[in-house]
Amino acid sequence: MGNLIGALALVVTIAVVGFILWRERQGEKADDYFAGKKPTPPKSRQDDRDWPAIVQDARNKAAALARPAIALTMARGSVADDAHSSIGGRPSLPADAPWPQDATGKPMIFLAQINYADMPPLDGYPTQGVLSFFVMDDDLNGCDFPSLANKGFHVAYHEDAGALVRRDLPDGGWEFTPFNDELTQQGRRLTGQAATGPVSPNSTAMRELTEGWYPDCPGELWDTLHEDLAAAKPCEIYYGGHPDFTQEDFRQTGADSEQSEMLLQFGFVLDRDTGVEICWGDAGEACFLTSKADLADRRFDKVAYNWDCS
């Protein structure tokens, strides 16, 4: 009797192993099958769609959606006392205004300021005045993914740049600044140059252009499309144009979809020549957006702020 049971067990074992090997030859993991997961049908070998033409059409449509932008470059040298465009270092604020603080009274991190008188003109944007950006000093830099209406961050517009003075940084510094120490302490002057940029490969607009076929697109063509669009963005730091996202566009429905105007975009920067480093999480992207109507009215109390990383 024992020999019979042993023989049956051996037969069952051989059958199970054979079944597992057969499943793996079909391109599925045995673990998935025995976990009750529905197997994915193999991609048809008779897909005769002209994939290069399909991908090129999407690339052309993305380029057609390109919008004017201002690419920002960090200049060498110290930041002067006047209220010019700058990143890091000392911000320009009204002399009698308190430093922007979070709900607990902790000083916020100064990111950058744009003096529009320094910049090439951009349709819809101011031609004078200073727009300043601050975020909370916590492990998420105040972001609720997204954060809205100056909750966890602070965006302020000062129309009279001549009334502003450079303010010394708060004592003690910050723990979670996305800048390295040199950029945080010394800052850099920002210069602007007119540019254009297509939609982000991870934006809602791009998803709409590729809806229905991207799951079937050959991987190398899909990767090339993404790489081309990412390489075509105006610069690592810019405003205008379209926002860039590491993962996905947070603007899906409702009020979020109205946040179409880019006030400032930060990407990953590692410049060994100048010693500058900017890093949001794991080499992510941060953006500040507002609606066209609020930008026209020079209202910056409903700005959306978001960052994401890989």
mmCIF file of C-alpha atoms in Angstrom:
data_model
loop_
_atom_site.group_PDB
_atom_site.id
_atom_site.type_symbol
_atom_site.label_atom_id
_atom_site.label_comp_id
_atom_site.label_asym_id
_atom_site.label_seq_id
_atom_site.Cartn_x
_atom_site.Cartn_y
_atom_site.Cartn_z
ATOM 1 C CA MET A 1 0.000 0.000 0.000
ATOM 2 C CA GLY A 2 2.816 2.408 0.883
ATOM 3 C CA ASN A 3 4.517 1.758 -2.440
ATOM 4 C CA LEU A 4 1.262 2.572 -4.280
ATOM 5 C CA ILE A 5 0.820 5.872 -2.438
ATOM 6 C CA GLY A 6 4.428 6.776 -3.118
ATOM 7 C CA ALA A 7 4.034 6.008 -6.793
ATOM 8 C CA LEU A 8 0.856 8.113 -7.036
ATOM 9 C CA ALA A 9 2.596 11.020 -5.263
ATOM 10 C CA LEU A 10 5.476 10.794 -7.743
ATOM 11 C CA VAL A 11 3.078 10.838 -10.684
ATOM 12 C CA VAL A 12 1.240 13.864 -9.290
ATOM 13 C CA THR A 13 4.534 15.677 -8.655
ATOM 14 C CA ILE A 14 5.722 14.996 -12.199
ATOM 15 C CA ALA A 15 2.400 16.207 -13.604
ATOM 16 C CA VAL A 16 2.468 19.426 -11.557
ATOM 17 C CA VAL A 17 6.079 20.162 -12.495
ATOM 18 C CA GLY A 18 5.300 19.480 -16.150
ATOM 19 C CA PHE A 19 2.296 21.782 -15.981
ATOM 20 C CA ILE A 20 4.396 24.550 -14.392
ATOM 21 C CA LEU A 21 7.091 24.250 -17.050
ATOM 22 C CA TRP A 22 4.460 24.329 -19.793
ATOM 23 C CA ARG A 23 2.910 27.466 -18.301
ATOM 24 C CA GLU A 24 6.297 29.165 -18.119
ATOM 25 C CA ARG A 25 6.950 28.295 -21.755
ATOM 26 C CA GLN A 26 3.689 30.108 -22.504
ATOM 27 C CA GLY A 27 5.169 33.284 -20.988
ATOM 28 C CA GLU A 28 3.335 33.240 -17.632
ATOM 29 C CA LYS A 29 4.637 32.859 -14.107
ATOM 30 C CA ALA A 30 3.486 29.746 -12.317
ATOM 31 C CA ASP A 31 3.134 31.729 -9.110
ATOM 32 C CA ASP A 32 0.595 34.018 -10.772
ATOM 33 C CA TYR A 33 -1.471 31.105 -12.003
ATOM 34 C CA PHE A 34 -1.607 29.339 -8.655
ATOM 35 C CA ALA A 35 -2.380 32.643 -6.927
ATOM 36 C CA GLY A 36 -5.620 32.740 -8.904
ATOM 37 C CA LYS A 37 -4.578 35.615 -11.157
ATOM 38 C CA LYS A 38 -6.218 35.820 -14.541
ATOM 39 C CA PRO A 39 -3.625 35.061 -17.234
ATOM 40 C CA THR A 40 -2.969 37.812 -19.747
ATOM 41 C CA PRO A 41 -3.618 36.649 -23.311
ATOM 42 C CA PRO A 42 -0.505 36.758 -25.489
ATOM 43 C CA LYS A 43 -0.176 39.745 -27.845
ATOM 44 C CA SER A 44 -1.284 38.895 -31.343
ATOM 45 C CA ARG A 45 1.543 38.109 -33.734
ATOM 46 C CA GLN A 46 -0.576 39.453 -36.592
ATOM 47 C CA ASP A 47 -0.482 43.118 -35.456
ATOM 48 C CA ASP A 48 0.110 44.794 -38.785
ATOM 49 C CA ARG A 49 -0.368 48.378 -37.612
ATOM 50 C CA ASP A 50 2.225 50.847 -38.847
ATOM 51 C CA TRP A 51 3.696 51.608 -35.437
ATOM 52 C CA PRO A 52 6.405 54.037 -36.581
ATOM 53 C CA ALA A 53 3.732 56.122 -38.331
ATOM 54 C CA ILE A 54 1.393 55.966 -35.320
ATOM 55 C CA VAL A 55 4.124 57.082 -32.929
ATOM 56 C CA GLN A 56 5.297 59.821 -35.293
ATOM 57 C CA ASP A 57 1.729 61.126 -35.533
ATOM 58 C CA ALA A 58 1.600 61.370 -31.718
ATOM 59 C CA ARG A 59 4.975 63.120 -31.716
ATOM 60 C CA ASN A 60 3.732 65.636 -34.281
ATOM 61 C CA LYS A 61 0.542 66.322 -32.346
ATOM 62 C CA ALA A 62 2.501 66.802 -29.115
ATOM 63 C CA ALA A 63 4.801 69.267 -30.884
ATOM 64 C CA ALA A 64 1.769 71.136 -32.231
ATOM 65 C CA LEU A 65 0.625 71.670 -28.643
ATOM 66 C CA ALA A 66 3.943 73.306 -27.707
ATOM 67 C CA ARG A 67 3.626 76.657 -25.953
ATOM 68 C CA PRO A 68 6.023 79.590 -25.501
ATOM 69 C CA ALA A 69 8.070 79.483 -22.315
ATOM 70 C CA ILE A 70 10.964 81.215 -20.577
ATOM 71 C CA ALA A 71 13.969 78.985 -19.933
ATOM 72 C CA LEU A 72 15.841 80.033 -16.783
ATOM 73 C CA THR A 73 19.600 79.736 -16.369
ATOM 74 C CA MET A 74 21.583 80.104 -13.157
ATOM 75 C CA ALA A 75 24.445 82.583 -13.505
ATOM 76 C CA ARG A 76 27.713 82.432 -11.600
ATOM 77 C CA GLY A 77 28.606 85.015 -8.997
ATOM 78 C CA SER A 78 26.966 86.438 -5.908
ATOM 79 C CA VAL A 79 23.393 87.694 -5.670
ATOM 80 C CA ALA A 80 23.255 91.500 -5.575
ATOM 81 C CA ASP A 81 20.989 93.494 -3.276
ATOM 82 C CA ASP A 82 18.491 94.637 -5.902
ATOM 83 C CA ALA A 83 15.344 92.573 -6.493
ATOM 84 C CA HIS A 84 16.488 90.763 -9.638
ATOM 85 C CA SER A 85 15.398 87.234 -10.508
ATOM 86 C CA SER A 86 17.206 84.688 -8.361
ATOM 87 C CA ILE A 87 17.124 81.185 -6.922
ATOM 88 C CA GLY A 88 18.170 80.273 -3.388
ATOM 89 C CA GLY A 89 20.056 82.692 -1.173
ATOM 90 C CA ARG A 90 18.320 85.802 0.160
ATOM 91 C CA PRO A 91 14.794 86.667 -0.992
ATOM 92 C CA SER A 92 13.540 90.176 -1.737
ATOM 93 C CA LEU A 93 10.650 91.067 0.591
ATOM 94 C CA PRO A 94 9.017 94.225 1.909
ATOM 95 C CA ALA A 95 11.187 95.559 4.723
ATOM 96 C CA ASP A 96 8.386 95.394 7.296
ATOM 97 C CA ALA A 97 6.873 92.051 6.205
ATOM 98 C CA PRO A 98 7.386 88.920 8.304
ATOM 99 C CA TRP A 99 9.258 86.014 6.781
ATOM 100 C CA PRO A 100 6.704 83.504 5.398
ATOM 101 C CA GLN A 101 5.987 80.854 8.024
ATOM 102 C CA ASP A 102 4.068 77.588 8.252
ATOM 103 C CA ALA A 103 1.148 76.993 10.616
ATOM 104 C CA THR A 104 3.534 76.282 13.503
ATOM 105 C CA GLY A 105 5.525 79.495 13.019
ATOM 106 C CA LYS A 106 8.509 77.753 11.402
ATOM 107 C CA PRO A 107 10.192 79.782 8.615
ATOM 108 C CA MET A 108 9.539 78.455 5.134
ATOM 109 C CA ILE A 109 12.263 77.594 2.626
ATOM 110 C CA PHE A 110 12.892 80.250 0.014
ATOM 111 C CA LEU A 111 13.057 78.733 -3.464
ATOM 112 C CA ALA A 112 13.160 81.482 -6.058
ATOM 113 C CA GLN A 113 11.808 84.810 -7.266
ATOM 114 C CA ILE A 114 10.997 86.007 -10.770
ATOM 115 C CA ASN A 115 11.375 89.710 -11.517
ATOM 116 C CA TYR A 116 9.397 90.010 -14.727
ATOM 117 C CA ALA A 117 11.199 93.215 -15.689
ATOM 118 C CA ASP A 118 14.335 91.039 -16.092
ATOM 119 C CA MET A 119 12.630 88.572 -18.389
ATOM 120 C CA PRO A 120 11.637 88.424 -22.050
ATOM 121 C CA PRO A 121 7.919 89.178 -22.460
ATOM 122 C CA LEU A 122 5.543 86.216 -22.327
ATOM 123 C CA ASP A 123 1.915 86.577 -23.333
ATOM 124 C CA GLY A 124 -0.397 86.690 -20.318
ATOM 125 C CA TYR A 125 2.383 87.100 -17.749
ATOM 126 C CA PRO A 126 3.326 90.317 -15.934
ATOM 127 C CA THR A 127 5.952 92.620 -17.392
ATOM 128 C CA GLN A 128 6.973 93.990 -13.994
ATOM 129 C CA GLY A 129 6.813 92.984 -10.350
ATOM 130 C CA VAL A 130 8.336 90.086 -8.413
ATOM 131 C CA LEU A 131 6.749 86.654 -7.865
ATOM 132 C CA SER A 132 8.292 84.719 -4.946
ATOM 133 C CA PHE A 133 8.061 81.024 -4.022
ATOM 134 C CA PHE A 134 8.433 79.409 -0.588
ATOM 135 C CA VAL A 135 7.674 75.880 0.721
ATOM 136 C CA MET A 136 7.464 74.282 4.156
ATOM 137 C CA ASP A 137 10.546 72.772 5.743
ATOM 138 C CA ASP A 138 9.275 69.219 6.215
ATOM 139 C CA ASP A 139 10.011 65.875 4.576
ATOM 140 C CA LEU A 140 7.409 66.506 1.853
ATOM 141 C CA ASN A 141 8.196 70.206 1.457
ATOM 142 C CA GLY A 142 4.614 71.020 2.416
ATOM 143 C CA CYS A 143 3.066 69.144 -0.503
ATOM 144 C CA ASP A 144 -0.283 67.345 -0.301
ATOM 145 C CA PHE A 145 0.082 66.167 -3.925
ATOM 146 C CA PRO A 146 -1.129 68.654 -4.859
ATOM 147 C CA SER A 147 -1.235 71.472 -2.338
ATOM 148 C CA LEU A 148 -3.640 74.325 -3.029
ATOM 149 C CA ALA A 149 -4.260 77.934 -2.005
ATOM 150 C CA ASN A 150 -0.941 78.533 -0.177
ATOM 151 C CA LYS A 151 -1.414 75.595 2.169
ATOM 152 C CA GLY A 152 2.053 74.221 2.877
ATOM 153 C CA PHE A 153 3.667 76.775 0.571
ATOM 154 C CA HIS A 154 3.621 80.495 -0.131
ATOM 155 C CA VAL A 155 3.487 82.326 -3.458
ATOM 156 C CA ALA A 156 3.398 86.130 -3.299
ATOM 157 C CA TYR A 157 3.406 88.839 -5.943
ATOM 158 C CA HIS A 158 4.919 92.273 -5.248
ATOM 159 C CA GLU A 159 4.143 94.731 -8.023
ATOM 160 C CA ASP A 160 6.684 97.341 -6.899
ATOM 161 C CA ALA A 161 10.114 95.713 -7.012
ATOM 162 C CA GLY A 162 11.721 98.948 -5.822
ATOM 163 C CA ALA A 163 10.019 98.586 -2.436
ATOM 164 C CA LEU A 164 11.696 95.243 -1.723
ATOM 165 C CA VAL A 165 14.927 94.528 0.149
ATOM 166 C CA ARG A 166 17.055 91.417 0.383
ATOM 167 C CA ARG A 167 16.451 89.662 3.693
ATOM 168 C CA ASP A 168 18.962 87.547 5.580
ATOM 169 C CA LEU A 169 18.137 83.872 5.982
ATOM 170 C CA PRO A 170 16.597 82.729 9.274
ATOM 171 C CA ASP A 171 18.921 81.414 11.943
ATOM 172 C CA GLY A 172 19.382 77.665 12.020
ATOM 173 C CA GLY A 173 18.804 76.987 8.345
ATOM 174 C CA TRP A 174 16.483 74.290 7.042
ATOM 175 C CA GLU A 175 16.476 70.519 7.286
ATOM 176 C CA PHE A 176 14.628 69.539 4.113
ATOM 177 C CA THR A 177 15.569 72.067 1.446
ATOM 178 C CA PRO A 178 15.648 70.582 -2.105
ATOM 179 C CA PHE A 179 18.820 72.627 -2.752
ATOM 180 C CA ASN A 180 22.350 71.812 -1.707
ATOM 181 C CA ASP A 181 24.014 73.981 0.944
ATOM 182 C CA GLU A 182 25.808 76.296 -1.484
ATOM 183 C CA LEU A 183 22.684 77.155 -3.461
ATOM 184 C CA THR A 184 20.640 77.512 -0.271
ATOM 185 C CA GLN A 185 23.079 79.914 1.321
ATOM 186 C CA GLN A 186 24.582 81.823 -1.607
ATOM 187 C CA GLY A 187 21.893 81.700 -4.278
ATOM 188 C CA ARG A 188 22.287 82.380 -7.989
ATOM 189 C CA ARG A 189 21.035 85.064 -10.323
ATOM 190 C CA LEU A 190 18.488 83.816 -12.884
ATOM 191 C CA THR A 191 18.509 84.902 -16.500
ATOM 192 C CA GLY A 192 15.720 84.120 -18.959
ATOM 193 C CA GLN A 193 15.554 83.209 -22.614
ATOM 194 C CA ALA A 194 12.510 82.683 -24.831
ATOM 195 C CA ALA A 195 11.843 79.012 -25.623
ATOM 196 C CA THR A 196 9.057 76.556 -26.430
ATOM 197 C CA GLY A 197 8.186 73.137 -25.130
ATOM 198 C CA PRO A 198 5.778 70.285 -25.960
ATOM 199 C CA VAL A 199 3.463 68.575 -23.515
ATOM 200 C CA SER A 200 5.031 66.274 -20.944
ATOM 201 C CA PRO A 201 5.075 62.571 -21.865
ATOM 202 C CA ASN A 202 3.278 61.910 -18.546
ATOM 203 C CA SER A 203 0.618 64.597 -18.936
ATOM 204 C CA THR A 204 -3.125 64.199 -19.346
ATOM 205 C CA ALA A 205 -2.835 65.768 -22.799
ATOM 206 C CA MET A 206 -0.342 63.125 -23.909
ATOM 207 C CA ARG A 207 -2.498 60.362 -22.477
ATOM 208 C CA GLU A 208 -5.380 61.603 -24.598
ATOM 209 C CA LEU A 209 -3.186 61.582 -27.714
ATOM 210 C CA THR A 210 -2.183 57.954 -27.179
ATOM 211 C CA GLU A 211 -5.380 56.563 -25.657
ATOM 212 C CA GLY A 212 -6.395 53.241 -27.132
ATOM 213 C CA TRP A 213 -3.076 52.080 -28.554
ATOM 214 C CA TYR A 214 -0.220 52.730 -26.146
ATOM 215 C CA PRO A 215 -0.548 49.342 -24.323
ATOM 216 C CA ASP A 216 0.160 47.590 -27.631
ATOM 217 C CA CYS A 217 2.930 49.896 -28.818
ATOM 218 C CA PRO A 218 6.353 48.243 -29.179
ATOM 219 C CA GLY A 219 8.451 49.140 -26.153
ATOM 220 C CA GLU A 220 11.390 50.650 -28.016
ATOM 221 C CA LEU A 221 9.148 53.051 -29.956
ATOM 222 C CA TRP A 222 7.244 54.047 -26.841
ATOM 223 C CA ASP A 223 10.465 54.681 -24.922
ATOM 224 C CA THR A 224 11.867 56.779 -27.767
ATOM 225 C CA LEU A 225 8.705 58.919 -27.867
ATOM 226 C CA HIS A 226 8.978 59.580 -24.135
ATOM 227 C CA GLU A 227 12.689 60.361 -24.361
ATOM 228 C CA ASP A 228 12.179 62.765 -27.267
ATOM 229 C CA LEU A 229 9.433 64.707 -25.482
ATOM 230 C CA ALA A 230 11.408 64.846 -22.238
ATOM 231 C CA ALA A 231 14.475 66.135 -24.077
ATOM 232 C CA ALA A 232 12.427 68.851 -25.794
ATOM 233 C CA LYS A 233 11.278 70.613 -22.623
ATOM 234 C CA PRO A 234 12.512 74.224 -22.387
ATOM 235 C CA CYS A 235 15.067 73.722 -19.609
ATOM 236 C CA GLU A 236 15.363 72.207 -16.139
ATOM 237 C CA ILE A 237 13.982 75.451 -14.652
ATOM 238 C CA TYR A 238 11.406 77.463 -16.565
ATOM 239 C CA TYR A 239 7.977 79.064 -16.578
ATOM 240 C CA GLY A 240 5.264 79.224 -19.209
ATOM 241 C CA GLY A 241 4.941 76.276 -21.567
ATOM 242 C CA HIS A 242 3.601 73.055 -20.054
ATOM 243 C CA PRO A 243 4.337 71.432 -16.690
ATOM 244 C CA ASP A 244 6.528 68.360 -16.571
ATOM 245 C CA PHE A 245 5.756 65.317 -14.431
ATOM 246 C CA THR A 246 7.909 62.406 -13.349
ATOM 247 C CA GLN A 247 4.928 60.115 -12.802
ATOM 248 C CA GLU A 248 1.549 61.499 -13.833
ATOM 249 C CA ASP A 249 -0.430 64.689 -14.276
ATOM 250 C CA PHE A 250 -2.395 65.543 -11.126
ATOM 251 C CA ARG A 251 -4.820 67.703 -13.131
ATOM 252 C CA GLN A 252 -7.640 65.311 -13.849
ATOM 253 C CA THR A 253 -11.062 66.854 -13.254
ATOM 254 C CA GLY A 254 -12.773 69.875 -11.733
ATOM 255 C CA ALA A 255 -10.766 72.874 -10.606
ATOM 256 C CA ASP A 256 -7.451 71.059 -11.125
ATOM 257 C CA SER A 257 -8.024 70.959 -14.879
ATOM 258 C CA GLU A 258 -8.092 74.768 -14.955
ATOM 259 C CA GLN A 259 -4.524 75.007 -13.642
ATOM 260 C CA SER A 260 -3.022 75.516 -17.076
ATOM 261 C CA GLU A 261 -0.501 78.341 -16.587
ATOM 262 C CA MET A 262 2.977 77.383 -15.434
ATOM 263 C CA LEU A 263 4.391 79.838 -12.892
ATOM 264 C CA LEU A 264 7.586 77.897 -12.179
ATOM 265 C CA GLN A 265 8.962 74.428 -12.907
ATOM 266 C CA PHE A 266 11.934 72.855 -11.130
ATOM 267 C CA GLY A 267 13.633 69.753 -12.475
ATOM 268 C CA PHE A 268 16.636 67.780 -11.291
ATOM 269 C CA VAL A 269 19.920 69.710 -11.553
ATOM 270 C CA LEU A 270 23.406 68.396 -10.814
ATOM 271 C CA ASP A 271 26.008 70.821 -12.121
ATOM 272 C CA ARG A 272 29.516 69.856 -11.021
ATOM 273 C CA ASP A 273 31.018 72.945 -12.648
ATOM 274 C CA THR A 274 29.031 75.394 -10.525
ATOM 275 C CA GLY A 275 28.446 73.163 -7.509
ATOM 276 C CA VAL A 276 24.658 73.521 -7.817
ATOM 277 C CA GLU A 277 22.269 70.723 -6.960
ATOM 278 C CA ILE A 278 18.453 70.655 -6.975
ATOM 279 C CA CYS A 279 16.685 67.435 -6.104
ATOM 280 C CA TRP A 280 13.012 66.832 -5.295
ATOM 281 C CA GLY A 281 12.794 63.392 -3.728
ATOM 282 C CA ASP A 282 14.421 60.927 -6.096
ATOM 283 C CA ALA A 283 15.359 63.296 -8.967
ATOM 284 C CA GLY A 284 11.772 64.519 -9.307
ATOM 285 C CA GLU A 285 9.948 67.530 -10.738
ATOM 286 C CA ALA A 286 8.147 70.346 -8.901
ATOM 287 C CA CYS A 287 5.681 72.798 -10.419
ATOM 288 C CA PHE A 288 3.519 75.762 -9.465
ATOM 289 C CA LEU A 289 0.401 76.298 -11.599
ATOM 290 C CA THR A 290 -2.488 78.730 -11.745
ATOM 291 C CA SER A 291 -5.502 79.360 -13.936
ATOM 292 C CA LYS A 292 -5.467 81.700 -16.916
ATOM 293 C CA ALA A 293 -8.098 83.919 -15.268
ATOM 294 C CA ASP A 294 -6.161 84.268 -11.987
ATOM 295 C CA LEU A 295 -2.943 85.005 -13.853
ATOM 296 C CA ALA A 296 -4.694 87.728 -15.845
ATOM 297 C CA ASP A 297 -6.013 89.239 -12.604
ATOM 298 C CA ARG A 298 -2.575 88.913 -10.947
ATOM 299 C CA ARG A 299 -4.130 86.794 -8.210
ATOM 300 C CA PHE A 300 -1.847 84.167 -6.725
ATOM 301 C CA ASP A 301 -3.900 82.892 -3.779
ATOM 302 C CA LYS A 302 -5.262 79.844 -5.622
ATOM 303 C CA VAL A 303 -2.005 78.429 -6.949
ATOM 304 C CA ALA A 304 -1.550 74.647 -7.149
ATOM 305 C CA TYR A 305 1.826 73.236 -6.079
ATOM 306 C CA ASN A 306 2.954 69.682 -6.723
ATOM 307 C CA TRP A 307 6.053 67.566 -7.008
ATOM 308 C CA ASP A 308 6.641 63.926 -7.818
ATOM 309 C CA CYS A 309 9.590 61.614 -8.284
ATOM 310 C CA SER A 310 10.385 58.133 -9.512
#
